[in-house]
Structure formats: C-alpha cells, structure tokens
C-alpha cells in the first residue's frame, strides 16, 4: 500500500486524524487515576507518540 501512495499524501492524511481512540482514552484515564502523569502527542521527541511519560 505504501508503494502506491506518495509520502506527501500519506503525511497530509495522517495529520488530519485528530480523534482519540477509546483504548487510548481508557489507558490515559487509568494512568492518571494511578498517579502516573503523562503528556499526549509530545512534539519534542523524534517521533510523536500518543502518550509519553517524561518523568519516572
């Protein structure tokens, strides 16, 4: 599939996805309830993970 789609089109499409999955939301709520603080969609890393724990 990646062979047929240009990198620019794929990047544009993925940037347009703004929704949070139900699983991601459940995990985030459980982390917060247990006192594990995190950030969502951190831009300062090499990639852009959905959930990033900066301090341990």
Backbone as a chain_set.jsonl record, in Angstrom:
{"seq": "XXXXXXXXXXXXXXXXXXXXXXXXXXXXXXXXXXXXXXXXXXXXXXXXXXXXXXXX", "coords": {"N": [[0.823, -1.192, 0.0], [1.938, 1.245, 0.743], [3.579, 1.733, -1.376], [1.979, 2.693, -3.409], [1.008, 5.117, -2.592], [1.904, 8.488, -2.279], [4.466, 9.995, -0.267], [3.913, 12.561, 0.636], [1.105, 12.739, 0.408], [0.33, 10.733, 2.221], [1.372, 11.777, 4.618], [-0.155, 14.138, 4.839], [-2.723, 13.027, 5.107], [-2.49, 11.523, 7.509], [-1.964, 13.561, 9.351], [-4.411, 14.769, 9.453], [-5.984, 13.19, 11.031], [-7.517, 13.395, 13.991], [-8.834, 12.26, 16.094], [-9.211, 10.546, 19.256], [-8.586, 7.323, 20.215], [-10.773, 4.904, 21.767], [-9.49, 3.016, 23.33], [-6.999, 4.247, 23.822], [-7.914, 6.414, 25.327], [-8.997, 5.115, 27.59], [-6.666, 3.934, 28.662], [-5.189, 6.236, 29.243], [-6.825, 7.442, 31.195], [-6.642, 5.513, 33.222], [-3.876, 5.567, 33.802], [-3.731, 8.195, 34.825], [-5.426, 7.976, 37.051], [-3.958, 6.243, 38.644], [-1.877, 7.838, 39.336], [0.192, 8.238, 37.587], [1.74, 10.487, 35.717], [1.497, 12.025, 32.536], [1.978, 13.034, 29.104], [0.205, 13.905, 26.158], [0.684, 13.344, 22.68], [3.39, 14.418, 22.253], [5.581, 16.751, 20.946], [8.304, 17.196, 21.022], [9.925, 14.961, 20.826], [11.67, 12.402, 18.856], [9.804, 10.942, 17.379], [6.193, 11.153, 17.345], [4.61, 10.25, 19.85], [1.492, 8.829, 21.086], [1.024, 8.782, 23.856], [3.209, 9.955, 26.285], [5.498, 9.392, 28.856], [7.225, 11.5, 30.717], [8.648, 11.791, 33.113], [9.932, 9.526, 35.511]], "CA": [[0.0, 0.0, 0.0], [2.79, 2.422, 0.824], [4.174, 1.948, -2.684], [1.039, 3.385, -4.292], [0.655, 6.427, -2.035], [3.078, 9.342, -2.109], [4.767, 10.341, 1.126], [3.227, 13.815, 0.945], [-0.316, 12.44, 0.604], [0.218, 9.975, 3.461], [1.607, 12.724, 5.712], [-1.332, 15.009, 4.928], [-3.833, 12.216, 5.604], [-2.268, 11.172, 8.909], [-2.084, 14.781, 10.149], [-5.829, 15.123, 9.54], [-6.64, 12.323, 12.01], [-7.442, 14.085, 15.285], [-9.609, 11.575, 17.124], [-8.537, 9.723, 20.251], [-9.264, 6.032, 20.264], [-11.34, 4.557, 23.068], [-8.451, 2.315, 24.082], [-6.051, 5.263, 24.281], [-8.576, 7.193, 26.367], [-9.075, 4.266, 28.787], [-5.315, 3.808, 29.215], [-4.832, 7.533, 29.802], [-7.58, 7.625, 32.441], [-6.089, 4.599, 34.227], [-2.587, 6.146, 34.201], [-3.986, 9.377, 35.654], [-6.01, 7.504, 38.301], [-2.889, 5.628, 39.437], [-0.882, 8.848, 39.672], [1.236, 8.291, 36.566], [1.48, 11.681, 34.917], [1.946, 11.832, 31.167], [1.561, 14.034, 28.13], [-0.265, 13.334, 24.893], [1.176, 13.902, 21.42], [4.558, 15.241, 22.54], [6.247, 17.108, 19.695], [9.743, 17.346, 21.211], [10.637, 13.701, 20.648], [11.928, 12.066, 17.452], [8.504, 10.617, 16.813], [5.129, 11.848, 18.071], [3.802, 9.187, 20.466], [0.187, 9.206, 21.601], [1.19, 9.041, 25.287], [4.623, 9.946, 26.661], [5.767, 9.604, 30.277], [8.506, 12.21, 30.711], [9.331, 11.547, 34.376], [9.641, 8.228, 36.134]], "C": [[0.864, 1.252, 0.0], [3.438, 2.732, -0.523], [3.286, 2.794, -3.58], [0.716, 4.802, -3.836], [1.929, 7.237, -1.84], [3.252, 9.7, -0.635], [4.022, 11.608, 1.541], [1.742, 13.582, 1.22], [-0.539, 11.704, 1.917], [0.399, 10.885, 4.675], [0.395, 13.622, 5.92], [-2.522, 14.26, 5.531], [-3.68, 11.915, 7.084], [-2.377, 12.399, 9.82], [-3.537, 15.178, 10.364], [-6.579, 14.292, 10.582], [-6.443, 12.924, 13.396], [-8.133, 13.325, 16.41], [-8.71, 10.767, 18.064], [-9.3, 8.416, 20.336], [-9.784, 5.758, 21.67], [-10.306, 3.863, 23.937], [-7.44, 3.301, 24.644], [-6.645, 6.071, 25.427], [-8.669, 6.403, 27.674], [-7.714, 4.141, 29.458], [-4.901, 5.108, 29.886], [-5.551, 7.78, 31.127], [-7.022, 6.74, 33.561], [-4.72, 5.094, 34.72], [-2.813, 7.291, 35.176], [-4.536, 8.975, 37.021], [-4.953, 6.914, 39.227], [-1.763, 6.6, 39.773], [0.282, 8.923, 38.699], [0.913, 9.463, 35.644], [2.142, 11.527, 33.556], [1.512, 13.011, 30.322], [1.135, 13.306, 26.861], [0.35, 14.09, 23.726], [2.331, 14.882, 21.615], [5.324, 15.497, 21.245], [7.764, 17.129, 19.821], [10.552, 16.077, 21.043], [10.854, 13.426, 19.161], [10.647, 11.702, 16.726], [7.451, 11.405, 17.598], [4.209, 10.802, 18.702], [2.48, 9.723, 20.99], [0.267, 9.569, 23.076], [2.674, 8.936, 25.614], [4.745, 10.249, 28.147], [7.164, 10.231, 30.351], [9.309, 11.952, 31.981], [8.977, 10.169, 34.882], [10.035, 8.299, 37.591]], "O": [[0.542, 2.223, -0.684], [3.806, 3.878, -0.782], [3.788, 3.536, -4.425], [0.203, 5.602, -4.618], [2.915, 6.736, -1.302], [2.291, 9.703, 0.135], [3.554, 11.711, 2.675], [1.183, 14.158, 2.153], [-1.482, 12.006, 2.647], [-0.343, 10.773, 5.651], [-0.031, 13.841, 7.054], [-3.242, 14.803, 6.369], [-4.643, 12.039, 7.841], [-2.839, 12.279, 10.954], [-3.861, 15.848, 11.344], [-7.689, 14.65, 10.975], [-5.326, 12.955, 13.912], [-8.022, 13.718, 17.571], [-7.603, 10.366, 17.704], [-10.519, 8.408, 20.511], [-9.287, 6.322, 22.645], [-10.249, 4.094, 25.145], [-7.063, 3.206, 25.812], [-5.949, 6.379, 26.394], [-8.445, 6.959, 28.749], [-7.613, 4.229, 30.681], [-4.326, 5.091, 30.975], [-4.945, 8.277, 32.077], [-6.939, 7.169, 34.711], [-4.438, 5.044, 35.917], [-2.172, 7.359, 36.224], [-4.162, 9.56, 38.038], [-5.034, 7.064, 40.446], [-0.794, 6.219, 40.429], [1.265, 9.611, 38.971], [-0.06, 9.43, 34.891], [3.229, 10.959, 33.448], [0.766, 13.878, 30.777], [1.643, 12.232, 26.541], [0.518, 15.309, 23.773], [2.254, 16.036, 21.192], [5.674, 14.557, 20.532], [8.454, 17.082, 18.802], [11.78, 16.129, 21.116], [10.3, 14.119, 18.308], [10.433, 12.112, 15.585], [7.801, 12.241, 18.432], [3.15, 10.497, 18.154], [2.353, 10.907, 21.299], [-0.343, 10.547, 23.509], [3.324, 7.95, 25.265], [4.18, 11.223, 28.644], [8.163, 9.565, 30.078], [10.538, 11.9, 31.927], [7.853, 9.7, 34.702], [9.881, 7.32, 38.32]]}, "num_chains": 1, "name": "protein.A"}
